[in-house]
Amino acid sequence: MGGDRVLIDRFLEMMAAEAGAARNTVAAYRTDLSLASATLGGTLAEADAAAIGRLADGWATLAKSTVARKASALRRFYAFLAEEGLRADDPGSALPRPGTSRPLPRTLSGGDIEAMFAAIDVRIARVPPDRNDLRLSALFELLYGSGLRATELVSLPRGAIVSDRPYLILKGKGGRERMVPLSDRARAAVVRWRAHVPAASPWLFPSGKSHLSRMRLYQVVRALAGEAGIPPDRISPHVLRHAFATHLLEGGADLRALQAMLGHADIATTEIYTHVDASRLVRLVSELHPLIDAGRTRP
């Protein structure tokens, strides 16, 4: 696999430097390409359509989403080789294109969110307040109030949020910058929490020698759900991000604005939330369409 390894490294360097691929994406591509190379005895780079077909046959028992991911990695790899003049052809057309259906995101009702905020209010009303409760309040306000990804949230710098600035500039997946709205409540919660963060800390949510881990964030969010009477297996930091998006759409937010706030590179990723809001759309048509006239009967 020596030759394959060198070319895979070059391809992934391009993905990271030129295409702006996220670290997790690069890692997934490396795994898929390395496994494919091993299956073909280190001849992935020069494989013909027949060899690729045999490789794809070995994916028969895998989920459609997994096959789609593997095929996408190989297609991009072969396109790179062709563009670099390392192959005279692009055999990517021999790879399968399974139809995949994107599952609807799990979300929470307005009542669920209110119950969790009420549980937080009970906590921070204690005298004196526990610093962990103040941290939880800031974390939850930012997760639900701004739709941050878990990694983005736990790695926020100590001074990232300014009390008189209603937005935050973030660098998310692929190094793309976006502006994230900050509510008055969120900024106030951060101010209360930051008073307990050492001034020398580089992180807003420090833990040991680094920042709070995603796993610990997951644990504290689930514990809060349990206190609020919500089954913990229904919730995670990402579910709160989904709730942020879904509730904004229900309130009439523009899909493009939502795409920008969530940091989605492709509007198709944001459009998944329109399916969650279908019942509201049906109600709007039934109640507000100009042809609906409850007082008029057909002749």
C-alpha positions as a Python dict, from the first residue, in 0.01 Angstrom:
ca = {
    (1, 'M'): (0, 0, 0),
    (2, 'G'): (305, 226, -8),
    (3, 'G'): (211, 405, -328),
    (4, 'D'): (-151, 436, -219),
    (5, 'R'): (-48, 579, 118),
    (6, 'V'): (152, 861, -39),
    (7, 'L'): (-132, 954, -276),
    (8, 'I'): (-393, 932, -3),
    (9, 'D'): (-182, 1168, 210),
    (10, 'R'): (-153, 1414, -79),
    (11, 'F'): (-527, 1399, -141),
    (12, 'L'): (-611, 1459, 224),
    (13, 'E'): (-367, 1751, 241),
    (14, 'M'): (-555, 1906, -49),
    (15, 'M'): (-889, 1841, 121),
    (16, 'A'): (-774, 2016, 436),
    (17, 'A'): (-584, 2306, 278),
    (18, 'E'): (-784, 2384, -36),
    (19, 'A'): (-1130, 2238, 16),
    (20, 'G'): (-1138, 2340, 384),
    (21, 'A'): (-1255, 1996, 498),
    (22, 'A'): (-1308, 1958, 872),
    (23, 'R'): (-1071, 1740, 1073),
    (24, 'N'): (-1338, 1473, 1131),
    (25, 'T'): (-1414, 1461, 759),
    (26, 'V'): (-1046, 1415, 674),
    (27, 'A'): (-1019, 1137, 934),
    (28, 'A'): (-1324, 959, 793),
    (29, 'Y'): (-1186, 983, 438),
    (30, 'R'): (-853, 845, 553),
    (31, 'T'): (-1021, 545, 714),
    (32, 'D'): (-1238, 469, 409),
    (33, 'L'): (-954, 508, 160),
    (34, 'S'): (-709, 305, 369),
    (35, 'L'): (-958, 19, 407),
    (36, 'A'): (-1031, 22, 33),
    (37, 'S'): (-658, 17, -43),
    (38, 'A'): (-604, -277, 190),
    (39, 'T'): (-890, -466, 29),
    (40, 'L'): (-735, -416, -315),
    (41, 'G'): (-386, -511, -199),
    (42, 'G'): (-248, -158, -215),
    (43, 'T'): (-361, -95, -575),
    (44, 'L'): (-643, 150, -509),
    (45, 'A'): (-484, 434, -706),
    (46, 'E'): (-453, 231, -1026),
    (47, 'A'): (-767, 16, -987),
    (48, 'D'): (-983, -25, -1298),
    (49, 'A'): (-1362, -32, -1315),
    (50, 'A'): (-1373, -409, -1263),
    (51, 'A'): (-1165, -390, -946),
    (52, 'I'): (-1377, -104, -815),
    (53, 'G'): (-1688, -307, -889),
    (54, 'R'): (-1552, -597, -682),
    (55, 'L'): (-1472, -355, -402),
    (56, 'A'): (-1826, -219, -408),
    (57, 'D'): (-1969, -573, -403),
    (58, 'G'): (-1809, -613, -63),
    (59, 'W'): (-2026, -330, 70),
    (60, 'A'): (-2350, -520, 2),
    (61, 'T'): (-2432, -574, 370),
    (62, 'L'): (-2359, -217, 477),
    (63, 'A'): (-2617, 55, 538),
    (64, 'K'): (-2695, 281, 243),
    (65, 'S'): (-2555, 581, 427),
    (66, 'T'): (-2226, 400, 486),
    (67, 'V'): (-2200, 293, 121),
    (68, 'A'): (-2275, 650, 11),
    (69, 'R'): (-1999, 785, 236),
    (70, 'K'): (-1741, 532, 115),
    (71, 'A'): (-1830, 587, -250),
    (72, 'S'): (-1810, 964, -205),
    (73, 'A'): (-1460, 939, -55),
    (74, 'L'): (-1339, 726, -346),
    (75, 'R'): (-1501, 946, -610),
    (76, 'R'): (-1328, 1253, -474),
    (77, 'F'): (-999, 1064, -452),
    (78, 'Y'): (-1016, 954, -816),
    (79, 'A'): (-1122, 1302, -929),
    (80, 'F'): (-814, 1440, -751),
    (81, 'L'): (-585, 1187, -923),
    (82, 'A'): (-731, 1279, -1262),
    (83, 'E'): (-700, 1654, -1198),
    (84, 'E'): (-337, 1610, -1089),
    (85, 'G'): (-255, 1411, -1402),
    (86, 'L'): (-183, 1100, -1197),
    (87, 'R'): (-448, 905, -1386),
    (88, 'A'): (-556, 941, -1747),
    (89, 'D'): (-914, 848, -1656),
    (90, 'D'): (-1158, 889, -1369),
    (91, 'P'): (-1316, 553, -1277),
    (92, 'G'): (-1543, 705, -1015),
    (93, 'S'): (-1852, 639, -1229),
    (94, 'A'): (-1817, 268, -1146),
    (95, 'L'): (-1895, 341, -780),
    (96, 'P'): (-2251, 292, -650),
    (97, 'R'): (-2481, 584, -578),
    (98, 'P'): (-2728, 444, -325),
    (99, 'G'): (-3031, 652, -250),
    (100, 'T'): (-3013, 772, 106),
    (101, 'S'): (-3285, 921, 319),
    (102, 'R'): (-3187, 1166, 587),
    (103, 'P'): (-3367, 1094, 916),
    (104, 'L'): (-3567, 1373, 1074),
    (105, 'P'): (-3377, 1530, 1363),
    (106, 'R'): (-3497, 1462, 1714),
    (107, 'T'): (-3619, 1778, 1878),
    (108, 'L'): (-3799, 1905, 2187),
    (109, 'S'): (-4127, 2084, 2247),
    (110, 'G'): (-4155, 2432, 2389),
    (111, 'G'): (-4284, 2273, 2707),
    (112, 'D'): (-3972, 2058, 2737),
    (113, 'I'): (-3750, 2364, 2705),
    (114, 'E'): (-3954, 2557, 2964),
    (115, 'A'): (-3928, 2265, 3207),
    (116, 'M'): (-3549, 2260, 3178),
    (117, 'F'): (-3523, 2636, 3223),
    (118, 'A'): (-3746, 2604, 3531),
    (119, 'A'): (-3511, 2340, 3673),
    (120, 'I'): (-3217, 2574, 3616),
    (121, 'D'): (-3403, 2862, 3785),
    (122, 'V'): (-3455, 2647, 4094),
    (123, 'R'): (-3085, 2568, 4102),
    (124, 'I'): (-2952, 2920, 4065),
    (125, 'A'): (-3201, 3057, 4321),
    (126, 'R'): (-3006, 2879, 4594),
    (127, 'V'): (-2815, 3101, 4834),
    (128, 'P'): (-2528, 3110, 4785),
    (129, 'P'): (-2544, 2997, 4423),
    (130, 'D'): (-2336, 2696, 4326),
    (131, 'R'): (-2078, 2779, 4057),
    (132, 'N'): (-2168, 2458, 3871),
    (133, 'D'): (-2528, 2576, 3848),
    (134, 'L'): (-2412, 2909, 3705),
    (135, 'R'): (-2202, 2719, 3451),
    (136, 'L'): (-2500, 2500, 3359),
    (137, 'S'): (-2714, 2810, 3308),
    (138, 'A'): (-2458, 2963, 3070),
    (139, 'L'): (-2412, 2636, 2881),
    (140, 'F'): (-2784, 2580, 2835),
    (141, 'E'): (-2857, 2940, 2734),
    (142, 'L'): (-2590, 2918, 2463),
    (143, 'L'): (-2689, 2570, 2341),
    (144, 'Y'): (-3058, 2645, 2301),
    (145, 'G'): (-3035, 3021, 2253),
    (146, 'S'): (-2765, 3025, 1985),
    (147, 'G'): (-2763, 2677, 1833),
    (148, 'L'): (-2393, 2618, 1896),
    (149, 'R'): (-2234, 2283, 1820),
    (150, 'A'): (-2104, 2104, 2131),
    (151, 'T'): (-1740, 2141, 2026),
    (152, 'E'): (-1787, 2510, 1949),
    (153, 'L'): (-1944, 2569, 2289),
    (154, 'V'): (-1698, 2390, 2516),
    (155, 'S'): (-1397, 2544, 2339),
    (156, 'L'): (-1511, 2908, 2358),
    (157, 'P'): (-1233, 3145, 2470),
    (158, 'R'): (-1290, 3322, 2802),
    (159, 'G'): (-1336, 3660, 2634),
    (160, 'A'): (-1535, 3543, 2330),
    (161, 'I'): (-1863, 3688, 2455),
    (162, 'V'): (-1886, 4060, 2527),
    (163, 'S'): (-2175, 4182, 2742),
    (164, 'D'): (-2269, 4469, 2508),
    (165, 'R'): (-2233, 4280, 2177),
    (166, 'P'): (-2538, 4075, 2072),
    (167, 'Y'): (-2347, 3835, 1851),
    (168, 'L'): (-2046, 3606, 1844),
    (169, 'I'): (-1808, 3539, 1554),
    (170, 'L'): (-1728, 3169, 1532),
    (171, 'K'): (-1502, 2962, 1314),
    (172, 'G'): (-1684, 2635, 1261),
    (173, 'K'): (-1656, 2332, 1033),
    (174, 'G'): (-1408, 2368, 749),
    (175, 'G'): (-1276, 2692, 898),
    (176, 'R'): (-1588, 2883, 787),
    (177, 'E'): (-1669, 3190, 994),
    (178, 'R'): (-2025, 3277, 1089),
    (179, 'M'): (-2208, 3524, 1307),
    (180, 'V'): (-2408, 3369, 1591),
    (181, 'P'): (-2681, 3569, 1768),
    (182, 'L'): (-2662, 3609, 2145),
    (183, 'S'): (-2971, 3687, 2348),
    (184, 'D'): (-2969, 3923, 2645),
    (185, 'R'): (-3039, 3622, 2867),
    (186, 'A'): (-2740, 3430, 2732),
    (187, 'R'): (-2503, 3724, 2775),
    (188, 'A'): (-2626, 3781, 3131),
    (189, 'A'): (-2580, 3411, 3213),
    (190, 'V'): (-2226, 3421, 3076),
    (191, 'V'): (-2141, 3733, 3280),
    (192, 'R'): (-2262, 3559, 3599),
    (193, 'W'): (-2059, 3248, 3521),
    (194, 'R'): (-1743, 3427, 3405),
    (195, 'A'): (-1708, 3591, 3745),
    (196, 'H'): (-1615, 3242, 3870),
    (197, 'V'): (-1365, 3167, 3590),
    (198, 'P'): (-1000, 3243, 3673),
    (199, 'A'): (-877, 3549, 3484),
    (200, 'A'): (-577, 3353, 3358),
    (201, 'S'): (-794, 3082, 3201),
    (202, 'P'): (-792, 3081, 2819),
    (203, 'W'): (-1132, 2905, 2821),
    (204, 'L'): (-1480, 3021, 2914),
    (205, 'F'): (-1558, 2670, 3043),
    (206, 'P'): (-1225, 2543, 3184),
    (207, 'S'): (-1174, 2193, 3317),
    (208, 'G'): (-839, 2073, 3445),
    (209, 'K'): (-566, 2177, 3203),
    (210, 'S'): (-807, 2220, 2912),
    (211, 'H'): (-1173, 2302, 2861),
    (212, 'L'): (-1490, 2113, 2944),
    (213, 'S'): (-1517, 1794, 2739),
    (214, 'R'): (-1803, 1716, 2504),
    (215, 'M'): (-1876, 1403, 2710),
    (216, 'R'): (-1910, 1605, 3030),
    (217, 'L'): (-2139, 1850, 2850),
    (218, 'Y'): (-2350, 1555, 2736),
    (219, 'Q'): (-2371, 1428, 3095),
    (220, 'V'): (-2477, 1759, 3253),
    (221, 'V'): (-2744, 1817, 2987),
    (222, 'R'): (-2888, 1470, 3043),
    (223, 'A'): (-2885, 1518, 3419),
    (224, 'L'): (-3079, 1842, 3376),
    (225, 'A'): (-3334, 1664, 3156),
    (226, 'G'): (-3389, 1406, 3432),
    (227, 'E'): (-3453, 1683, 3686),
    (228, 'A'): (-3706, 1840, 3447),
    (229, 'G'): (-3896, 1513, 3407),
    (230, 'I'): (-3777, 1452, 3051),
    (231, 'P'): (-3642, 1104, 2961),
    (232, 'P'): (-3264, 1158, 2939),
    (233, 'D'): (-3239, 938, 2628),
    (234, 'R'): (-3441, 1200, 2440),
    (235, 'I'): (-3186, 1473, 2482),
    (236, 'S'): (-2827, 1563, 2396),
    (237, 'P'): (-2644, 1888, 2316),
    (238, 'H'): (-2717, 1827, 1947),
    (239, 'V'): (-3089, 1783, 2016),
    (240, 'L'): (-3086, 2128, 2176),
    (241, 'R'): (-2927, 2263, 1856),
    (242, 'H'): (-3209, 2099, 1661),
    (243, 'A'): (-3464, 2255, 1896),
    (244, 'F'): (-3308, 2599, 1839),
    (245, 'A'): (-3349, 2556, 1462),
    (246, 'T'): (-3697, 2404, 1473),
    (247, 'H'): (-3840, 2665, 1708),
    (248, 'L'): (-3693, 2950, 1503),
    (249, 'L'): (-3862, 2812, 1191),
    (250, 'E'): (-4189, 2777, 1380),
    (251, 'G'): (-4154, 3143, 1471),
    (252, 'G'): (-4119, 3242, 1105),
    (253, 'A'): (-3740, 3257, 1061),
    (254, 'D'): (-3606, 3270, 706),
    (255, 'L'): (-3440, 2946, 594),
    (256, 'R'): (-3131, 3125, 457),
    (257, 'A'): (-3086, 3317, 780),
    (258, 'L'): (-3114, 2991, 972),
    (259, 'Q'): (-2853, 2832, 744),
    (260, 'A'): (-2612, 3115, 824),
    (261, 'M'): (-2673, 3091, 1199),
    (262, 'L'): (-2623, 2713, 1205),
    (263, 'G'): (-2315, 2727, 984),
    (264, 'H'): (-2445, 2481, 723),
    (265, 'A'): (-2242, 2484, 402),
    (266, 'D'): (-2536, 2341, 205),
    (267, 'I'): (-2894, 2473, 230),
    (268, 'A'): (-3012, 2112, 186),
    (269, 'T'): (-2884, 2038, 536),
    (270, 'T'): (-3097, 2319, 679),
    (271, 'E'): (-3404, 2217, 479),
    (272, 'I'): (-3443, 1904, 691),
    (273, 'Y'): (-3603, 2126, 956),
    (274, 'T'): (-3886, 2219, 719),
    (275, 'H'): (-4018, 1863, 750),
    (276, 'V'): (-4038, 1894, 1127),
    (277, 'D'): (-4258, 2202, 1089),
    (278, 'A'): (-4509, 2040, 850),
    (279, 'S'): (-4804, 2049, 1091),
    (280, 'R'): (-4771, 2424, 1134),
    (281, 'L'): (-4770, 2475, 758),
    (282, 'V'): (-5088, 2271, 720),
    (283, 'R'): (-5255, 2481, 990),
    (284, 'L'): (-5147, 2806, 823),
    (285, 'V'): (-5296, 2699, 490),
    (286, 'S'): (-5618, 2587, 655),
    (287, 'E'): (-5659, 2911, 847),
    (288, 'L'): (-5503, 3180, 629),
    (289, 'H'): (-5526, 3083, 262),
    (290, 'P'): (-5726, 3353, 74),
    (291, 'L'): (-5957, 3094, -82),
    (292, 'I'): (-6068, 2970, 260),
    (293, 'D'): (-6395, 3135, 357),
    (294, 'A'): (-6576, 2967, 641),
    (295, 'G'): (-6887, 3172, 578),
    (296, 'R'): (-6918, 3089, 209),
    (297, 'T'): (-7089, 2778, 76),
    (298, 'R'): (-7076, 2641, -273),
    (299, 'P'): (-7378, 2704, -490),
}
